[in-house]
Short mmCIF file of C-alpha atoms in Angstrom, two decimals:
data_model
loop_
_atom_site.label_atom_id
_atom_site.label_comp_id
_atom_site.label_asym_id
_atom_site.label_seq_id
_atom_site.Cartn_x
_atom_site.Cartn_y
_atom_site.Cartn_z
CA ARG A 1 159.82 68.02 124.00
CA LYS A 2 163.16 68.22 125.76
CA GLU A 3 165.25 71.27 125.07
CA VAL A 4 168.31 69.19 124.23
CA GLU A 5 167.89 65.66 122.92
CA GLN A 6 170.41 62.92 122.37
CA ASP A 7 170.32 59.28 121.36
CA PRO A 8 171.15 57.54 124.64
CA GLY A 9 172.94 54.68 122.86
CA PRO A 10 174.94 52.73 123.76
CA PHE A 11 177.08 52.94 120.66
CA ASN A 12 179.26 49.85 120.66
CA VAL A 13 182.40 50.73 118.75
CA PRO A 14 185.32 48.49 117.82
CA GLU A 15 188.65 49.90 118.88
CA GLY A 16 190.11 51.97 116.06
CA ALA A 17 186.79 52.62 114.39
CA THR A 18 185.01 55.93 113.87
CA VAL A 19 181.79 56.83 115.64
CA ALA A 20 179.56 59.84 115.20
CA PHE A 21 176.41 60.98 116.91
CA ASN A 22 174.18 64.02 116.99
CA CYS A 23 172.31 66.19 119.40
CA THR A 24 169.32 68.36 118.58
CA TYR A 25 168.24 71.49 120.40
CA SER A 26 164.86 73.13 120.30
CA ASN A 27 165.60 76.74 121.17
CA SER A 28 166.85 78.73 118.19
CA ALA A 29 168.09 81.44 120.57
CA SER A 30 170.75 79.10 121.89
CA GLN A 31 174.11 80.78 121.56
CA SER A 32 176.90 78.49 122.58
CA PHE A 33 177.36 74.77 122.31
CA PHE A 34 179.64 72.29 123.99
CA TRP A 35 180.41 68.63 124.27
CA TYR A 36 181.19 67.33 127.73
CA ARG A 37 182.40 63.90 128.68
CA GLN A 38 181.14 62.15 131.79
CA ASP A 39 182.59 58.97 133.18
CA CYS A 40 180.50 56.74 135.39
CA ARG A 41 179.80 58.34 138.77
CA LYS A 42 182.03 61.30 137.98
CA GLU A 43 181.48 64.95 137.22
CA PRO A 44 181.18 66.12 133.59
CA LYS A 45 184.32 67.52 132.00
CA LEU A 46 184.46 69.87 129.06
CA LEU A 47 185.59 68.06 125.93
CA MET A 48 185.27 70.89 123.43
CA SER A 49 183.30 73.91 122.42
CA VAL A 50 181.45 73.76 119.12
CA TYR A 51 181.83 76.55 116.60
CA SER A 52 179.73 77.34 113.56
CA SER A 53 182.61 76.63 111.23
CA GLY A 54 183.22 73.25 112.83
CA ASN A 55 186.27 72.48 114.85
CA GLU A 56 188.66 69.67 115.51
CA ASP A 57 190.65 68.68 118.53
CA GLY A 58 192.86 65.71 117.83
CA ARG A 59 190.63 62.75 117.08
CA PHE A 60 187.47 64.68 117.91
CA THR A 61 185.52 66.77 115.41
CA ALA A 62 182.47 68.83 116.28
CA GLN A 63 180.02 70.43 113.88
CA LEU A 64 177.16 72.85 114.36
CA ASN A 65 174.21 73.20 112.02
CA ARG A 66 172.17 76.18 113.14
CA ALA A 67 169.63 75.86 110.34
CA SER A 68 168.69 72.35 111.41
CA GLN A 69 169.48 72.97 115.06
CA TYR A 70 171.82 70.10 115.68
CA ILE A 71 175.39 69.54 116.66
CA SER A 72 177.49 66.49 116.08
CA LEU A 73 180.56 64.83 117.49
CA LEU A 74 182.79 62.47 115.57
CA ILE A 75 185.49 60.38 117.19
CA ARG A 76 188.13 58.89 114.94
CA ASP A 77 190.44 55.98 115.75
CA SER A 78 188.46 55.18 118.90
CA LYS A 79 190.43 54.22 122.00
CA LEU A 80 189.23 52.09 124.88
CA SER A 81 189.59 55.20 127.02
CA ASP A 82 186.98 56.99 124.91
CA SER A 83 184.30 54.86 126.57
CA ALA A 84 182.13 57.36 128.40
CA THR A 85 178.87 59.27 128.19
CA TYR A 86 179.04 62.31 125.95
CA LEU A 87 176.82 65.19 127.00
CA CYS A 88 175.58 67.82 124.59
CA VAL A 89 175.33 71.17 126.36
CA VAL A 90 173.67 74.34 125.17
CA TYR A 91 173.94 77.85 126.57
CA LYS A 92 171.68 80.82 125.95
CA ALA A 93 172.07 84.23 127.51
CA ALA A 94 168.36 84.51 128.29
CA GLY A 95 168.15 82.32 131.34
CA ASN A 96 171.93 82.48 131.70
CA LYS A 97 172.41 78.79 132.24
CA LEU A 98 173.67 75.59 130.71
CA THR A 99 171.16 72.99 129.56
CA PHE A 100 172.39 69.42 129.35
CA GLY A 101 171.23 66.67 127.08
CA GLY A 102 170.68 63.21 128.47
CA GLY A 103 173.95 61.96 127.11
CA THR A 104 175.07 59.41 124.53
CA ARG A 105 176.86 56.40 125.90
CA VAL A 106 179.83 55.13 123.90
CA LEU A 107 181.47 51.77 124.59
CA VAL A 108 184.71 51.09 122.79
CA LYS A 109 185.58 47.41 122.72
CA PRO A 110 188.81 45.65 121.80
CA GLY B 1 193.88 75.98 138.33
CA ALA B 2 190.09 76.27 138.60
CA VAL B 3 189.51 73.44 141.03
CA VAL B 4 186.18 72.88 142.71
CA SER B 5 185.79 70.48 145.58
CA GLN B 6 182.73 68.96 147.17
CA HIS B 7 182.27 67.39 150.55
CA PRO B 8 181.23 64.76 151.32
CA SER B 9 181.75 62.66 148.21
CA TRP B 10 179.06 60.28 149.35
CA VAL B 11 176.63 60.18 152.22
CA ILE B 12 173.96 57.82 153.50
CA CYS B 13 171.31 59.23 155.76
CA LYS B 14 168.03 58.15 157.24
CA SER B 15 164.71 59.42 155.97
CA GLY B 16 163.67 62.61 157.74
CA THR B 17 167.15 63.85 158.51
CA SER B 18 168.95 66.77 156.88
CA VAL B 19 172.19 66.63 154.94
CA LYS B 20 174.56 69.46 154.12
CA ILE B 21 176.80 69.38 151.07
CA GLU B 22 179.66 71.83 150.67
CA CYS B 23 181.05 73.17 147.43
CA ARG B 24 184.33 75.08 147.47
CA SER B 25 186.33 76.85 144.83
CA LEU B 26 189.92 76.18 145.82
CA ASP B 27 191.93 78.56 143.72
CA PHE B 28 189.57 81.20 142.44
CA GLN B 29 186.75 83.36 143.65
CA ALA B 30 183.41 81.98 142.57
CA THR B 31 180.97 84.79 142.04
CA THR B 32 178.34 82.34 140.84
CA MET B 33 177.77 78.75 141.85
CA PHE B 34 175.32 76.27 140.41
CA TRP B 35 173.74 73.18 141.94
CA TYR B 36 172.72 70.28 139.72
CA ARG B 37 171.06 66.97 140.39
CA GLN B 38 171.48 63.86 138.29
CA PHE B 39 169.39 60.73 138.62
CA PRO B 40 170.76 57.44 137.21
CA LYS B 41 170.98 57.41 133.42
CA GLN B 42 169.51 60.89 133.25
CA SER B 43 170.79 64.32 132.44
CA LEU B 44 172.13 66.92 134.83
CA MET B 45 169.26 69.11 135.89
CA LEU B 46 169.97 72.58 137.20
CA MET B 47 168.42 73.09 140.60
CA ALA B 48 169.50 76.60 141.45
CA THR B 49 171.96 79.38 140.79
CA SER B 50 173.53 81.29 143.64
CA ASN B 51 175.51 84.47 143.73
CA GLU B 52 177.69 85.37 146.66
CA GLY B 53 175.81 87.32 149.27
CA SER B 54 172.38 87.03 147.70
CA LYS B 55 169.51 84.58 147.68
CA ALA B 56 169.65 81.67 145.30
CA THR B 57 167.48 81.54 142.19
CA TYR B 58 165.69 78.21 142.00
CA GLU B 59 164.57 76.47 138.85
CA GLN B 60 160.92 75.72 138.35
CA GLY B 61 159.80 72.71 140.33
CA VAL B 62 162.64 72.84 142.86
CA GLU B 63 161.42 73.43 146.40
CA LYS B 64 163.50 76.19 147.93
CA ASP B 65 162.40 75.28 151.46
CA LYS B 66 163.59 71.74 150.96
CA PHE B 67 166.86 72.51 149.23
CA LEU B 68 168.46 75.33 151.18
CA ILE B 69 171.33 77.04 149.44
CA ASN B 70 173.76 79.40 151.09
CA HIS B 71 176.55 81.22 149.28
CA ALA B 72 178.08 83.16 152.11
CA SER B 73 181.54 83.67 150.67
CA LEU B 74 183.27 83.78 147.32
CA THR B 75 184.70 80.32 147.84
CA LEU B 76 181.91 78.39 149.54
CA SER B 77 178.34 77.43 148.78
CA THR B 78 176.31 74.88 150.69
CA LEU B 79 173.26 72.85 149.77
CA THR B 80 171.19 71.45 152.61
CA VAL B 81 168.65 68.78 151.81
CA THR B 82 166.11 69.09 154.59
CA SER B 83 163.89 66.25 155.74
CA ALA B 84 165.40 63.96 153.15
CA HIS B 85 163.33 61.18 151.61
CA PRO B 86 164.39 58.20 149.51
CA GLU B 87 163.33 60.02 146.34
CA ASP B 88 165.98 62.66 147.11
CA SER B 89 168.64 60.01 146.58
CA SER B 90 170.69 61.31 143.69
CA PHE B 91 174.04 62.59 142.51
CA TYR B 92 174.40 66.27 143.42
CA ILE B 93 177.01 68.26 141.52
CA CYS B 94 178.04 71.85 142.00
CA SER B 95 179.84 74.08 139.57
CA ALA B 96 181.36 77.51 139.85
CA THR B 97 182.34 80.36 137.66
CA GLY B 98 184.49 83.36 138.44
CA ASP B 99 184.92 86.39 136.30
CA ARG B 100 184.53 84.39 133.12
CA GLU B 101 181.46 83.72 131.05
CA ILE B 102 178.67 81.80 132.74
CA TYR B 103 179.16 78.91 130.37
CA GLU B 104 182.72 78.43 131.56
CA GLN B 105 181.77 76.45 134.62
CA TYR B 106 184.11 74.30 136.67
CA PHE B 107 182.44 71.26 138.13
CA GLY B 108 182.95 69.65 141.48
CA PRO B 109 183.36 65.87 141.73
CA GLY B 110 179.79 65.40 142.95
CA THR B 111 178.16 64.03 146.07
CA ARG B 112 176.21 60.80 145.99
CA LEU B 113 173.33 60.94 148.44
CA THR B 114 171.46 57.82 149.48
CA VAL B 115 168.47 58.21 151.76
CA THR B 116 167.33 55.02 153.45
#
């Protein structure tokens, strides 16, 4: 089983709609969680950190459920520019490294 | 701030040759640098972690004699793919962190390697 798993998609989303997707992680010792965005043939860029209480950054909302070991990302009022692959990333101090999920591809269409 | 560059951005080489990729932190001192590899439609996989002035720590399954990593200064790390084969064709991305937490990594733009 992969340490961080994501639905690869693609999620085809009409412009203006809301889309949400999850990521599950297997290691309960994981400490910090992030969503990164990666455009085709580009490096990943940090979108937002994910906190236990949930957090929002503009149209993006992230949630963490430690009991069920998943995190989620919700995008409201989708824009064409939101089309990208969203990477779920987990950090744990033991090992001292980031572990990336395979990514969820989102395609926003007019 | 916190810019990381990579050179070259893409390279094509013949099977059996070696290729060197440079990763530079432009405006901060990178005490730790990371090298990742990403195959098409797959996740980033950590290859190795390097600290300035010491030997790199390789992840399980990564051949250290094939992927030579040097982190000779606080602003430069290099990855040399030795005796490259077509299966080494991939997107190689470096990241760097300074005096912040390890999870606050700044990523380079990546190097696309094609071995023919």
